CSV table of C-alpha atoms in Angstrom, one decimal:
chain,number,residue,atom,x,y,z
A,1,SER,CA,-20.3,31.0,31.2
A,2,LEU,CA,-19.3,31.4,34.9
A,3,SER,CA,-21.5,33.6,37.1
A,4,VAL,CA,-20.2,36.7,38.8
A,5,LYS,CA,-20.3,34.7,42.1
A,6,GLU,CA,-18.2,31.9,40.6
A,7,LEU,CA,-15.7,34.3,39.1
A,8,ARG,CA,-15.2,36.1,42.4
A,9,ALA,CA,-14.8,32.7,44.2
A,10,ARG,CA,-12.0,31.7,41.8
A,11,LEU,CA,-10.2,35.0,42.2
A,12,GLN,CA,-10.6,34.7,46.0
A,13,ARG,CA,-9.0,31.2,45.9
A,14,ALA,CA,-6.2,32.6,43.9
A,15,GLY,CA,-5.6,35.4,46.5
A,16,VAL,CA,-6.4,38.2,44.0
A,17,ASP,CA,-8.1,41.4,45.0
A,18,TYR,CA,-11.1,42.1,42.8
A,19,SER,CA,-12.6,45.0,44.7
A,20,GLY,CA,-11.9,47.4,41.8
A,21,CYS,CA,-13.9,45.3,39.4
A,22,ILE,CA,-17.3,46.8,38.5
A,23,GLU,CA,-18.5,44.8,35.5
A,24,LYS,CA,-18.4,41.0,34.9
A,25,ALA,CA,-16.0,41.6,32.0
A,26,ASP,CA,-13.6,43.1,34.5
A,27,LEU,CA,-13.6,39.9,36.6
A,28,VAL,CA,-13.1,37.7,33.5
A,29,LYS,CA,-10.2,39.9,32.4
A,30,LEU,CA,-8.6,39.8,35.9
A,31,LEU,CA,-9.0,36.1,36.0
A,32,GLN,CA,-7.2,35.7,32.7
A,33,GLU,CA,-4.4,37.9,33.9
A,34,THR,CA,-3.8,35.8,37.0
A,35,GLY,CA,-3.2,32.7,34.8
A,36,GLU,CA,-5.9,30.9,36.7
A,37,GLY,CA,-8.0,30.8,33.5
A,38,THR,CA,-6.4,31.6,30.1
A,39,SER,CA,-9.9,32.1,28.6
A,40,PRO,CA,-13.5,32.3,29.6
A,41,ALA,CA,-13.8,28.7,28.2
A,42,ALA,CA,-10.9,27.5,30.3
A,43,ALA,CA,-12.4,29.2,33.4
A,44,GLU,CA,-15.7,27.4,32.7
A,45,GLU,CA,-13.9,24.1,32.2
A,46,GLU,CA,-12.2,24.4,35.6
A,47,SER,CA,-15.7,24.8,37.2
A,48,GLU,CA,-16.6,21.2,36.2
A,49,SER,CA,-16.0,18.3,38.5
A,50,PRO,CA,-13.1,16.1,37.3
A,51,GLY,CA,-15.6,13.3,36.5
A,52,GLU,CA,-17.5,15.7,34.1
A,53,PHE,CA,-14.2,16.7,32.5
A,54,SER,CA,-13.6,13.8,30.2
A,55,TRP,CA,-12.3,15.4,27.0
A,56,PRO,CA,-10.7,14.0,25.0
A,57,ILE,CA,-12.1,10.4,25.0
A,58,ILE,CA,-9.2,8.1,24.6
A,59,HIS,CA,-10.8,4.7,24.4
A,60,SER,CA,-13.9,5.0,22.2
A,61,ASP,CA,-14.6,1.3,22.5
A,62,VAL,CA,-14.8,1.4,26.3
A,63,THR,CA,-17.9,1.9,28.4
A,64,ASN,CA,-18.2,1.9,32.2
A,65,GLY,CA,-14.4,2.0,32.7
A,66,ILE,CA,-13.8,-1.7,32.0
A,67,LEU,CA,-11.9,-3.6,29.4
A,68,PRO,CA,-14.0,-4.7,26.4
A,69,PRO,CA,-15.7,-8.1,27.3
A,70,ASP,CA,-13.6,-10.4,25.1
A,71,ILE,CA,-10.3,-8.7,26.0
A,72,GLY,CA,-11.2,-8.5,29.7
A,73,LEU,CA,-12.0,-12.2,29.7
A,74,LYS,CA,-8.5,-13.0,28.3
A,75,PHE,CA,-6.8,-10.7,30.7
A,76,SER,CA,-8.5,-12.2,33.8
A,77,THR,CA,-7.8,-15.7,32.4
A,78,ILE,CA,-4.1,-15.0,32.2
A,79,LEU,CA,-4.0,-13.5,35.7
A,80,ASP,CA,-5.8,-16.6,37.1
A,81,ILE,CA,-3.4,-19.0,35.3
A,82,LEU,CA,-0.4,-17.1,36.5
A,83,ARG,CA,-1.6,-17.2,40.1
A,84,PHE,CA,-2.5,-20.8,39.9
A,85,GLY,CA,0.9,-21.6,38.6
A,86,VAL,CA,2.4,-20.4,41.9
A,87,LYS,CA,0.7,-23.3,43.6
A,88,GLU,CA,1.4,-25.8,40.8
A,89,LEU,CA,5.1,-25.1,40.8
A,90,SER,CA,5.1,-25.5,44.6
A,91,LEU,CA,6.2,-22.0,45.2
A,92,PHE,CA,3.7,-21.3,48.0
A,93,GLY,CA,6.1,-22.5,50.7
A,94,THR,CA,9.1,-20.4,49.5
A,95,GLN,CA,10.0,-17.1,51.2
A,96,GLY,CA,6.6,-17.0,52.8
A,97,HIS,CA,4.9,-15.9,49.6
A,98,ILE,CA,1.6,-17.7,50.2
A,99,SER,CA,0.3,-19.6,53.2
A,100,LYS,CA,-0.7,-23.2,53.2
A,101,LYS,CA,-4.2,-22.1,54.1
A,102,ALA,CA,-4.4,-20.2,50.9
A,103,SER,CA,-2.9,-23.1,48.9
A,104,LYS,CA,-5.7,-25.4,50.1
A,105,LEU,CA,-8.3,-23.0,48.8
A,106,ILE,CA,-7.0,-23.0,45.3
A,107,ASN,CA,-8.2,-26.1,43.5
A,108,ASN,CA,-8.3,-24.6,40.1
A,109,ALA,CA,-7.5,-21.3,38.3
A,110,ALA,CA,-11.1,-20.1,38.8
A,111,ASP,CA,-10.9,-20.3,42.6
A,112,MET,CA,-8.9,-17.1,43.1
A,113,HIS,CA,-12.0,-15.2,44.4
A,114,LEU,CA,-12.1,-17.6,47.3
A,115,LEU,CA,-9.0,-16.0,48.7
A,116,ARG,CA,-11.0,-12.8,49.2
A,117,SER,CA,-14.1,-14.4,50.6
A,118,ASN,CA,-12.1,-16.6,53.0
A,119,GLY,CA,-10.1,-13.7,54.4
A,120,CYS,CA,-6.9,-14.4,52.5
A,121,TYR,CA,-6.7,-11.2,50.6
A,122,GLY,CA,-3.2,-10.7,51.7
A,123,ASP,CA,-2.3,-14.0,50.2
A,124,LEU,CA,-3.8,-13.0,46.9
A,125,ILE,CA,-1.5,-10.0,46.9
A,126,LYS,CA,1.4,-12.3,47.7
A,127,LEU,CA,0.4,-14.5,44.9
A,128,ASN,CA,0.8,-11.6,42.5
A,129,VAL,CA,4.2,-10.9,44.0
A,130,SER,CA,5.2,-14.5,43.5
A,131,VAL,CA,4.2,-14.4,39.9
A,132,PHE,CA,6.7,-11.7,39.1
A,133,THR,CA,9.4,-13.0,41.5
A,134,PHE,CA,9.4,-16.4,39.7
A,135,TRP,CA,8.5,-15.2,36.2
A,136,ASP,CA,11.5,-16.7,34.4
A,137,HIS,CA,12.7,-19.3,37.0
A,138,ASP,CA,11.4,-20.9,40.1
A,139,TYR,CA,13.5,-20.9,43.3
A,140,LYS,CA,15.4,-24.0,42.2
A,141,GLY,CA,16.3,-22.4,38.8
A,142,ASP,CA,13.8,-24.4,36.8
A,143,GLU,CA,11.3,-23.0,34.4
A,144,GLY,CA,9.1,-20.3,35.9
A,145,ILE,CA,5.6,-19.0,35.8
A,146,TYR,CA,5.7,-17.6,32.3
A,147,ASN,CA,6.6,-21.0,30.8
A,148,TYR,CA,3.8,-22.5,32.9
A,149,LEU,CA,1.4,-20.0,31.2
A,150,LEU,CA,2.6,-21.0,27.7
A,151,LYS,CA,2.1,-24.7,28.4
A,152,THR,CA,-1.3,-24.2,29.9
A,153,ALA,CA,-2.4,-22.1,26.9
A,154,GLU,CA,-1.2,-24.7,24.5
A,155,LEU,CA,-3.2,-27.4,26.4
A,156,ASN,CA,-6.3,-25.3,26.5
A,157,PRO,CA,-6.8,-23.7,23.0
A,158,ALA,CA,-10.4,-22.8,23.8
A,159,ALA,CA,-9.1,-20.1,26.1
A,160,GLY,CA,-8.0,-18.1,23.0
A,161,LEU,CA,-4.6,-17.2,24.3
A,162,ASP,CA,-2.7,-17.1,21.0
A,163,ALA,CA,1.0,-16.9,20.7
A,164,GLU,CA,1.1,-13.2,19.7
A,165,LEU,CA,-0.9,-12.2,22.8
A,166,LEU,CA,1.3,-14.3,25.1
A,167,ARG,CA,4.4,-12.7,23.5
A,168,SER,CA,3.0,-9.3,24.2
A,169,ILE,CA,3.1,-9.8,27.9
A,170,ARG,CA,6.5,-11.4,28.0
A,171,ARG,CA,8.0,-8.3,29.6
A,172,TRP,CA,5.3,-7.7,32.2
A,173,PRO,CA,7.9,-7.8,35.0
A,174,GLN,CA,9.8,-4.9,33.4
A,175,GLN,CA,6.7,-3.0,32.2
A,176,ARG,CA,4.4,-3.2,35.2
A,177,ILE,CA,4.1,-0.1,37.3
A,178,HIS,CA,3.8,-1.0,40.9
A,179,GLY,CA,3.4,1.5,43.7
A,180,THR,CA,1.1,4.1,45.3
A,181,PHE,CA,-1.5,6.0,43.3
A,182,PHE,CA,-4.3,8.4,43.9
A,183,VAL,CA,-7.7,7.4,42.3
A,184,LEU,CA,-9.2,10.7,41.3
A,185,CYS,CA,-12.4,10.1,39.3
A,186,GLU,CA,-14.2,7.9,36.9
A,187,ARG,CA,-14.7,8.6,33.2
A,188,ALA,CA,-16.7,6.5,30.7
A,189,ASP,CA,-13.4,5.3,29.2
A,190,GLY,CA,-11.5,4.5,32.4
A,191,THR,CA,-10.6,5.6,35.9
A,192,VAL,CA,-8.1,8.4,36.4
A,193,LEU,CA,-5.1,7.7,38.6
A,194,LEU,CA,-2.2,10.0,39.5
A,195,SER,CA,1.2,8.8,40.6
A,196,GLU,CA,2.1,9.4,44.3
A,197,ASP,CA,4.2,12.5,43.4
A,198,LEU,CA,1.3,13.7,41.1
A,199,SER,CA,3.7,13.9,38.1
A,200,LYS,CA,1.9,11.4,35.9
A,201,VAL,CA,-1.8,10.8,35.1
A,202,TYR,CA,-3.0,7.4,34.1
A,203,LEU,CA,-6.2,6.1,32.6
A,204,VAL,CA,-6.8,2.6,34.0
A,205,LEU,CA,-9.4,0.0,33.1
A,206,GLY,CA,-11.0,-2.6,35.3
A,207,MET,CA,-12.4,-6.1,34.5
A,208,ALA,CA,-15.9,-6.8,36.0
A,209,GLN,CA,-16.2,-3.2,37.3
A,210,SER,CA,-14.1,-0.1,37.1
A,211,LEU,CA,-11.6,0.8,39.8
A,212,ALA,CA,-13.5,3.9,40.8
A,213,ALA,CA,-16.8,1.9,41.0
A,214,LEU,CA,-15.1,-0.7,43.2
A,215,LEU,CA,-13.8,1.9,45.7
A,216,THR,CA,-17.1,3.7,45.7
A,217,ALA,CA,-19.0,0.5,46.4
A,218,THR,CA,-16.8,-0.5,49.3
A,219,ALA,CA,-16.5,3.0,50.9
A,220,PRO,CA,-17.9,3.4,54.5
A,221,PRO,CA,-21.4,5.0,54.7
A,222,GLY,CA,-21.2,8.7,54.4
A,223,ALA,CA,-17.6,8.7,53.4
A,224,ARG,CA,-16.3,10.4,50.3
A,225,PRO,CA,-14.8,7.5,48.3
A,226,LEU,CA,-12.7,9.6,45.9
A,227,PRO,CA,-9.9,10.7,45.8
A,228,GLN,CA,-8.4,7.7,47.5
A,229,ARG,CA,-4.8,6.6,48.0
A,230,ILE,CA,-4.2,3.0,46.9
A,231,ARG,CA,-1.4,0.5,46.2
A,232,THR,CA,-1.6,-1.7,43.1
A,233,SER,CA,0.2,-2.7,40.0
A,234,LEU,CA,-0.7,-1.4,36.5
A,235,LEU,CA,-0.2,-3.8,33.6
A,236,PRO,CA,-0.3,-3.1,29.8
A,237,PHE,CA,-2.7,-5.3,27.8
A,238,ARG,CA,-3.2,-4.8,24.1
A,239,SER,CA,-3.8,-1.0,23.7
A,240,TYR,CA,-5.0,-0.5,27.2
A,241,LEU,CA,-3.7,-0.1,30.8
A,242,ALA,CA,-5.3,-2.3,33.4
A,243,TYR,CA,-4.6,-3.2,37.1
A,244,ASP,CA,-3.7,-6.6,38.4
A,245,GLY,CA,-7.0,-7.1,40.3
A,246,THR,CA,-5.6,-6.4,43.8
A,247,LEU,CA,-5.3,-3.2,45.6
A,248,VAL,CA,-4.8,-1.9,49.1
A,249,GLY,CA,-6.8,1.3,49.9
A,250,ASP,CA,-6.1,4.1,52.3
A,251,PRO,CA,-9.2,5.5,53.9
A,252,ILE,CA,-7.4,8.7,55.1
A,253,PRO,CA,-9.2,11.6,53.4
A,254,VAL,CA,-7.3,13.7,50.9
A,255,PRO,CA,-7.1,17.3,51.9
A,256,PRO,CA,-9.1,19.8,49.7
A,257,SER,CA,-6.0,21.6,48.7
A,258,GLN,CA,-4.3,18.4,47.5
A,259,ARG,CA,-7.5,17.3,45.7
A,260,ALA,CA,-7.6,20.7,43.9
A,261,ASP,CA,-4.0,20.2,42.8
A,262,MET,CA,-4.8,16.7,41.5
A,263,GLU,CA,-7.7,18.1,39.5
A,264,ARG,CA,-5.6,20.8,37.9
A,265,ARG,CA,-2.9,18.3,37.0
A,266,TYR,CA,-5.4,16.0,35.4
A,267,ARG,CA,-7.0,18.7,33.3
A,268,ALA,CA,-3.5,19.9,32.3
A,269,ALA,CA,-2.6,16.4,31.2
A,270,ALA,CA,-5.8,16.0,29.3
A,271,ARG,CA,-5.3,19.3,27.4
A,272,ALA,CA,-1.6,18.4,26.7
A,273,GLY,CA,-2.4,14.8,25.6
A,274,THR,CA,-0.1,13.3,28.2
A,275,ILE,CA,-2.5,11.0,29.9
A,276,VAL,CA,-0.9,7.5,30.0
A,277,ALA,CA,-3.5,5.1,28.7
A,278,ALA,CA,-1.1,2.4,27.3
A,279,LEU,CA,2.5,1.5,27.6
A,280,PRO,CA,5.0,1.0,24.7
A,281,PRO,CA,7.0,-2.2,24.6
A,282,PRO,CA,10.3,-2.1,26.5
A,283,ALA,CA,13.4,-1.2,24.5
A,284,ASP,CA,14.8,-4.8,24.9
A,285,ASP,CA,11.6,-6.4,23.6
A,286,ASP,CA,12.8,-9.7,22.0
A,287,ARG,CA,9.8,-10.7,20.0
A,288,GLU,CA,10.7,-13.2,17.3
């Protein structure tokens, strides 16, 4: 249970006068009456860091916050093929989506990482934009990126991209959630993100490493890596929610008051079972 010191600290943060409390039980009762803790158990729960508060586990088959290996491999393969298709369909010169410098670096679908190492991270982001801009049709009205993916999968059966899996991502342009998020903390079964207005809580998986681990590893020495504001796109894949492999971080520290608000909202969503860990198919899903 919480100590007397911790109970007093919580009441002080809530702006409640506890000078009339003599016994510890009086502090607990007063805390419950403020609505800051509906029970001693809830009060203790709030004392945990957000990373320690991981109940309930949503993905029991996930460890280290990343997609299961076989699923993660297929997800990353699909992303690489889609990006490579931008070059193959000669879309890199349209609307300034990707520079010729970046195009020269991409010799096959496995070369996407070269964009980062050669200082073309911005072009990698533009590649992702192009994928969804030209999903159904290219700039001339011909077949777009999605059809390129279908043909590539058919010619490379060893990739294991079966027809059902490819149909499941048919509506990615409509389903993807693109925007600004706050990365709050890491759980064993994913990284916790909040929407920019803090109204929604997401549980997002990475590929080679979790989103939280990536931000922590790249944080400046001595800086607190989380929470951090980022821009990225969330994509549904099987029964999971992943991100598209690109993100733009904001090193500006999150004020303590806002961080506390995020933590409260995360815990509330966990208790209510409203954490978004997967996305339903769109209403106009035309699977055949």
